[in-house]
Coordinates of C-alpha atoms in Angstrom, one line a residue:
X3 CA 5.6 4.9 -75.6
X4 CA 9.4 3.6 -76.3
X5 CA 10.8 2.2 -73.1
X6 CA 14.4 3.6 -73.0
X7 CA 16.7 2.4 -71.1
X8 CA 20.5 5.1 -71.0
X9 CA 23.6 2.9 -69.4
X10 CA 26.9 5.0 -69.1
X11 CA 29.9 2.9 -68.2
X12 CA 28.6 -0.7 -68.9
X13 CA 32.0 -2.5 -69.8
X14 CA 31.6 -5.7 -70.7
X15 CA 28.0 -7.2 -71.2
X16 CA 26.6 -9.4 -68.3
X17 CA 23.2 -10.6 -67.0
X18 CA 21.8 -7.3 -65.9
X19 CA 22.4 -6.1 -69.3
X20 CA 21.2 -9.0 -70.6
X21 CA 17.8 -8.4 -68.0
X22 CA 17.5 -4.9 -69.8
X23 CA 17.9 -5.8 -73.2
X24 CA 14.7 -8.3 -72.6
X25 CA 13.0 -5.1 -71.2
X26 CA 13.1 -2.1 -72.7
X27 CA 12.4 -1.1 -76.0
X28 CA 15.4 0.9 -76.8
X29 CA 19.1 0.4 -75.1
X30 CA 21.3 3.4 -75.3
X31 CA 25.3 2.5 -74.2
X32 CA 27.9 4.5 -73.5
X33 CA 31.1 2.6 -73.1
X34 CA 34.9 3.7 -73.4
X35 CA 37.0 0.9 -73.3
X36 CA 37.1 -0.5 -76.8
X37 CA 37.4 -4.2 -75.7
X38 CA 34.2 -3.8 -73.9
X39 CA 33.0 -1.7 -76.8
X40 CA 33.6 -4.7 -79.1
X41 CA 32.3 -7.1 -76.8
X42 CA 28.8 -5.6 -76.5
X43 CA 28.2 -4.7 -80.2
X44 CA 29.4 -8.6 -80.6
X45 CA 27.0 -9.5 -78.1
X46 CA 23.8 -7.5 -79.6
X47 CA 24.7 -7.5 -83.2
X48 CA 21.4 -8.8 -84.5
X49 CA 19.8 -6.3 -81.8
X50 CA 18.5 -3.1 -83.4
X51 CA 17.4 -1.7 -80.2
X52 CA 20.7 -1.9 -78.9
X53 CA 23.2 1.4 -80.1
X54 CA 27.0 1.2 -78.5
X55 CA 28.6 5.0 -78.5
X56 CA 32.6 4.2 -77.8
X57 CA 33.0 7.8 -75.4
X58 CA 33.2 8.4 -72.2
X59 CA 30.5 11.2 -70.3
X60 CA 32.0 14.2 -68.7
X61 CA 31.0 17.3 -68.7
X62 CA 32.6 18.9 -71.8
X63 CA 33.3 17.2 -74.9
X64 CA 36.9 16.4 -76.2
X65 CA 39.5 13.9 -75.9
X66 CA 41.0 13.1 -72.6
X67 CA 43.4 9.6 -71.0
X68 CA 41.6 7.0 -69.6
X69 CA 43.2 4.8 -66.9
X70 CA 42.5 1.1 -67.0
X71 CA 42.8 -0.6 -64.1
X72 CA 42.2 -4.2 -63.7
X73 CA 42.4 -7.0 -66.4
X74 CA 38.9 -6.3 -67.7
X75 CA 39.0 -2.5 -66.7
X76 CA 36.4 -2.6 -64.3
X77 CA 37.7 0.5 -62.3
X78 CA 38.9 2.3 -65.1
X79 CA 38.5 6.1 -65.0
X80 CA 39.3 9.5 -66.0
X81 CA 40.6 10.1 -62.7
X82 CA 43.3 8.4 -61.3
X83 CA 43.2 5.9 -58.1
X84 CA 43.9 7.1 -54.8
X85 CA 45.7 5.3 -51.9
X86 CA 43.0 5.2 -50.0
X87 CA 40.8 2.8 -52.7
X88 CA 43.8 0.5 -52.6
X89 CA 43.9 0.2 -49.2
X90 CA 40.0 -0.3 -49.3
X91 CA 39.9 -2.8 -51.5
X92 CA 43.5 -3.9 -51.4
X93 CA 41.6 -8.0 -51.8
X94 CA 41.1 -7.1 -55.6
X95 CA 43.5 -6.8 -58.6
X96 CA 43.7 -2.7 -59.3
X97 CA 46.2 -2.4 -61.1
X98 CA 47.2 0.1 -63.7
X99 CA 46.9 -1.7 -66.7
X100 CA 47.3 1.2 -69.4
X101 CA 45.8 4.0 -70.5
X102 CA 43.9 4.7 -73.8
X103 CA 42.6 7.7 -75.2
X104 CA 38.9 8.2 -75.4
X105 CA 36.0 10.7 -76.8
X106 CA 34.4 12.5 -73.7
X107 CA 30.9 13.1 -74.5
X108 CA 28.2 15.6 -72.6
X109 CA 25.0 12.7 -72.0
X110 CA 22.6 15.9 -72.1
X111 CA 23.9 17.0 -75.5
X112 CA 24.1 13.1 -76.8
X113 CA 20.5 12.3 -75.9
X114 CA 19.4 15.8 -77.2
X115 CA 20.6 14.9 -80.4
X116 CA 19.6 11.6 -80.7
X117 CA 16.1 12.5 -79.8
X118 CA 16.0 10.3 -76.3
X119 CA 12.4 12.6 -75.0
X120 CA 12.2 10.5 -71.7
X121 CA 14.4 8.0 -70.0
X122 CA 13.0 5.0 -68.2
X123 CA 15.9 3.9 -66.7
X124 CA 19.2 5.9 -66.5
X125 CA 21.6 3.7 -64.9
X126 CA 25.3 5.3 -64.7
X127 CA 28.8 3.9 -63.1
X128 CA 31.7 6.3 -64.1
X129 CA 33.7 5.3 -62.0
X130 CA 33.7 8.8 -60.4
X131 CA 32.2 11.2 -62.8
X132 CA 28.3 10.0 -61.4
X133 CA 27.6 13.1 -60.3
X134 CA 29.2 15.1 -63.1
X135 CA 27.0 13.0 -65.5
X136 CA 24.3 13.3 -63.8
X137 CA 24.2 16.7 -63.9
X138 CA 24.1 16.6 -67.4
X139 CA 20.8 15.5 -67.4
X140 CA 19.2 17.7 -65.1
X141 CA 16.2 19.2 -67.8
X142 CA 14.9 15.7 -68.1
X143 CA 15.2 14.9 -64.2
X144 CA 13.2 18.9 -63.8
X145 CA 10.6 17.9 -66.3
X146 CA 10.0 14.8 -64.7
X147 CA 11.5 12.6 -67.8
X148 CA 13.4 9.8 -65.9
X149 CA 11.9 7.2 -64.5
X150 CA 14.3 5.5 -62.1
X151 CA 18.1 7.0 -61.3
X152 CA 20.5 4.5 -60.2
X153 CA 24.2 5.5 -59.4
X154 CA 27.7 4.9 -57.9
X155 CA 28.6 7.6 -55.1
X156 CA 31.7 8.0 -52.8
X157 CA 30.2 7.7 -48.9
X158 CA 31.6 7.8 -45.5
X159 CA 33.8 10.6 -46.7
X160 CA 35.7 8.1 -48.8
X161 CA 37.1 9.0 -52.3
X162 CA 37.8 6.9 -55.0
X163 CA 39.8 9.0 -57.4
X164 CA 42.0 11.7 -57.8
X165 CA 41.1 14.7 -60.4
X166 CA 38.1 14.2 -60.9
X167 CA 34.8 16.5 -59.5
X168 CA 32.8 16.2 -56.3
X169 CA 31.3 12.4 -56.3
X170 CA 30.0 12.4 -52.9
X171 CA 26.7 10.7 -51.6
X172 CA 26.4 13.9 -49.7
X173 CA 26.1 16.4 -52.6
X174 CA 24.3 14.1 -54.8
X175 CA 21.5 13.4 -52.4
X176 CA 21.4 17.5 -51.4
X177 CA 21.4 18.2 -55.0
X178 CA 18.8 15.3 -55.9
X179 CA 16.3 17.4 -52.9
X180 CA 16.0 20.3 -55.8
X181 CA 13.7 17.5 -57.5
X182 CA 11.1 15.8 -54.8
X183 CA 9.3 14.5 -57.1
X184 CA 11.7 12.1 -57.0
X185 CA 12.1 9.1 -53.5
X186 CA 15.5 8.3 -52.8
X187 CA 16.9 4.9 -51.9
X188 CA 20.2 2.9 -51.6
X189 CA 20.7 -0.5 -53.2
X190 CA 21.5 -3.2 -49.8
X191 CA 24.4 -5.2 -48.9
X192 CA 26.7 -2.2 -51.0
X193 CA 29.6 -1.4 -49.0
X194 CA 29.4 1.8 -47.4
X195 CA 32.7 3.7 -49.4
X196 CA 30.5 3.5 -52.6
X197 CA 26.8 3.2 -51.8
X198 CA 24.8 2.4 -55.2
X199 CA 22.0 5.7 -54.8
X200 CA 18.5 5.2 -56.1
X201 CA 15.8 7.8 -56.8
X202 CA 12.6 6.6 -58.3
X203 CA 9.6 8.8 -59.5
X204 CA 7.0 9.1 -57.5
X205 CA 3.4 7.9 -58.3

């Protein structure tokens, strides 16, 4: 069977995509900053189990603004920061860089279409929309077709962004006890504003 491996919101490649690549037997990217875009078709160009879609995920398709924040746009979103996340992490350069318009994609649809039957790994950091993506995806997660879950949640009663839907670690983990098939987990030594949330098959 292909090992498949879904990433939504990877920005610039790095070693963990690097670790993935090495892997799985099929990489599936969805990226919306074009820069970042560029940089990781650049990166696996002579890799054809590597495919790079340049759209956001939401939960309807169409074209929305995109706030970059930060040099490399590591906290870019389609939502827009709140005062709160700059006080938080007031030690780090978020700034408001720019906007850019981007293609909002639904992940369910996209891997539909594109014939993805089961996902290994589905790792997602969209800056907000985690939950919203997730969502997406919830026939596969039913039938038992992801293998590991791994994504970015608001905790502590914390928000991140403005405008965008319900990212709490509260809803996702009462939503993710639908499917108990599935053993939840945190990733350590996360600050506790936006815990990284794990749920792993079981057996």
């Amino acid at each position: 069977m292909v090992k498949t491996a879904v990433i939504v919101g990877q920005n610039h490649p790095d070693k963990t995509l690097a670790g993935i690549v090495d892997e799985f037997d099929r990489v599936i990217i969805f990226e919306p900053l074009p820069d970042a875009v560029q940089a990781c078709r650049y990166a696996y160009k002579d890799a054809a189990s590597v495919i790079v879609f340049e759209a956001a995920c939401g939960e309807v398709f169409g074209p929305a603004t995109f706030n970059q924040y930060n040099m490399r746009g590591l906290s870019s979103s389609l939502g827009t920061m709140t005062g709160e996340a700059l006080a938080v992490y007031s030690g780090y350069d978020l700034s408001l860089t720019g906007t850019v318009e981007v293609q909002v994609l639904n992940l369910g649809v996209m891997l539909q279409m594109i014939g993805a039957a089961n996902i290994d790994l589905l790792m997602i950091d969209a800056q907000g929309m985690d939950f919203a993506v997730l969502k997406t995806v919830e026939p596969w997660i039913a039938e038992s077709r992801v293998g590991t879950i791994q994504l970015e949640a608001d905790g502590v009663g914390f928000r991140h962004y403005d405008g965008l839907p319900d990212n709490s670690e509260e809803s996702i983990v009462e939503w993710m006890q639908r499917f108990p098939q599935y053993e939840p987990s945190r990733i350590s030594g996360r600050m506790v504003e936006q815990p990284d949330l794990v749920f792993s098959l079981k057996g």
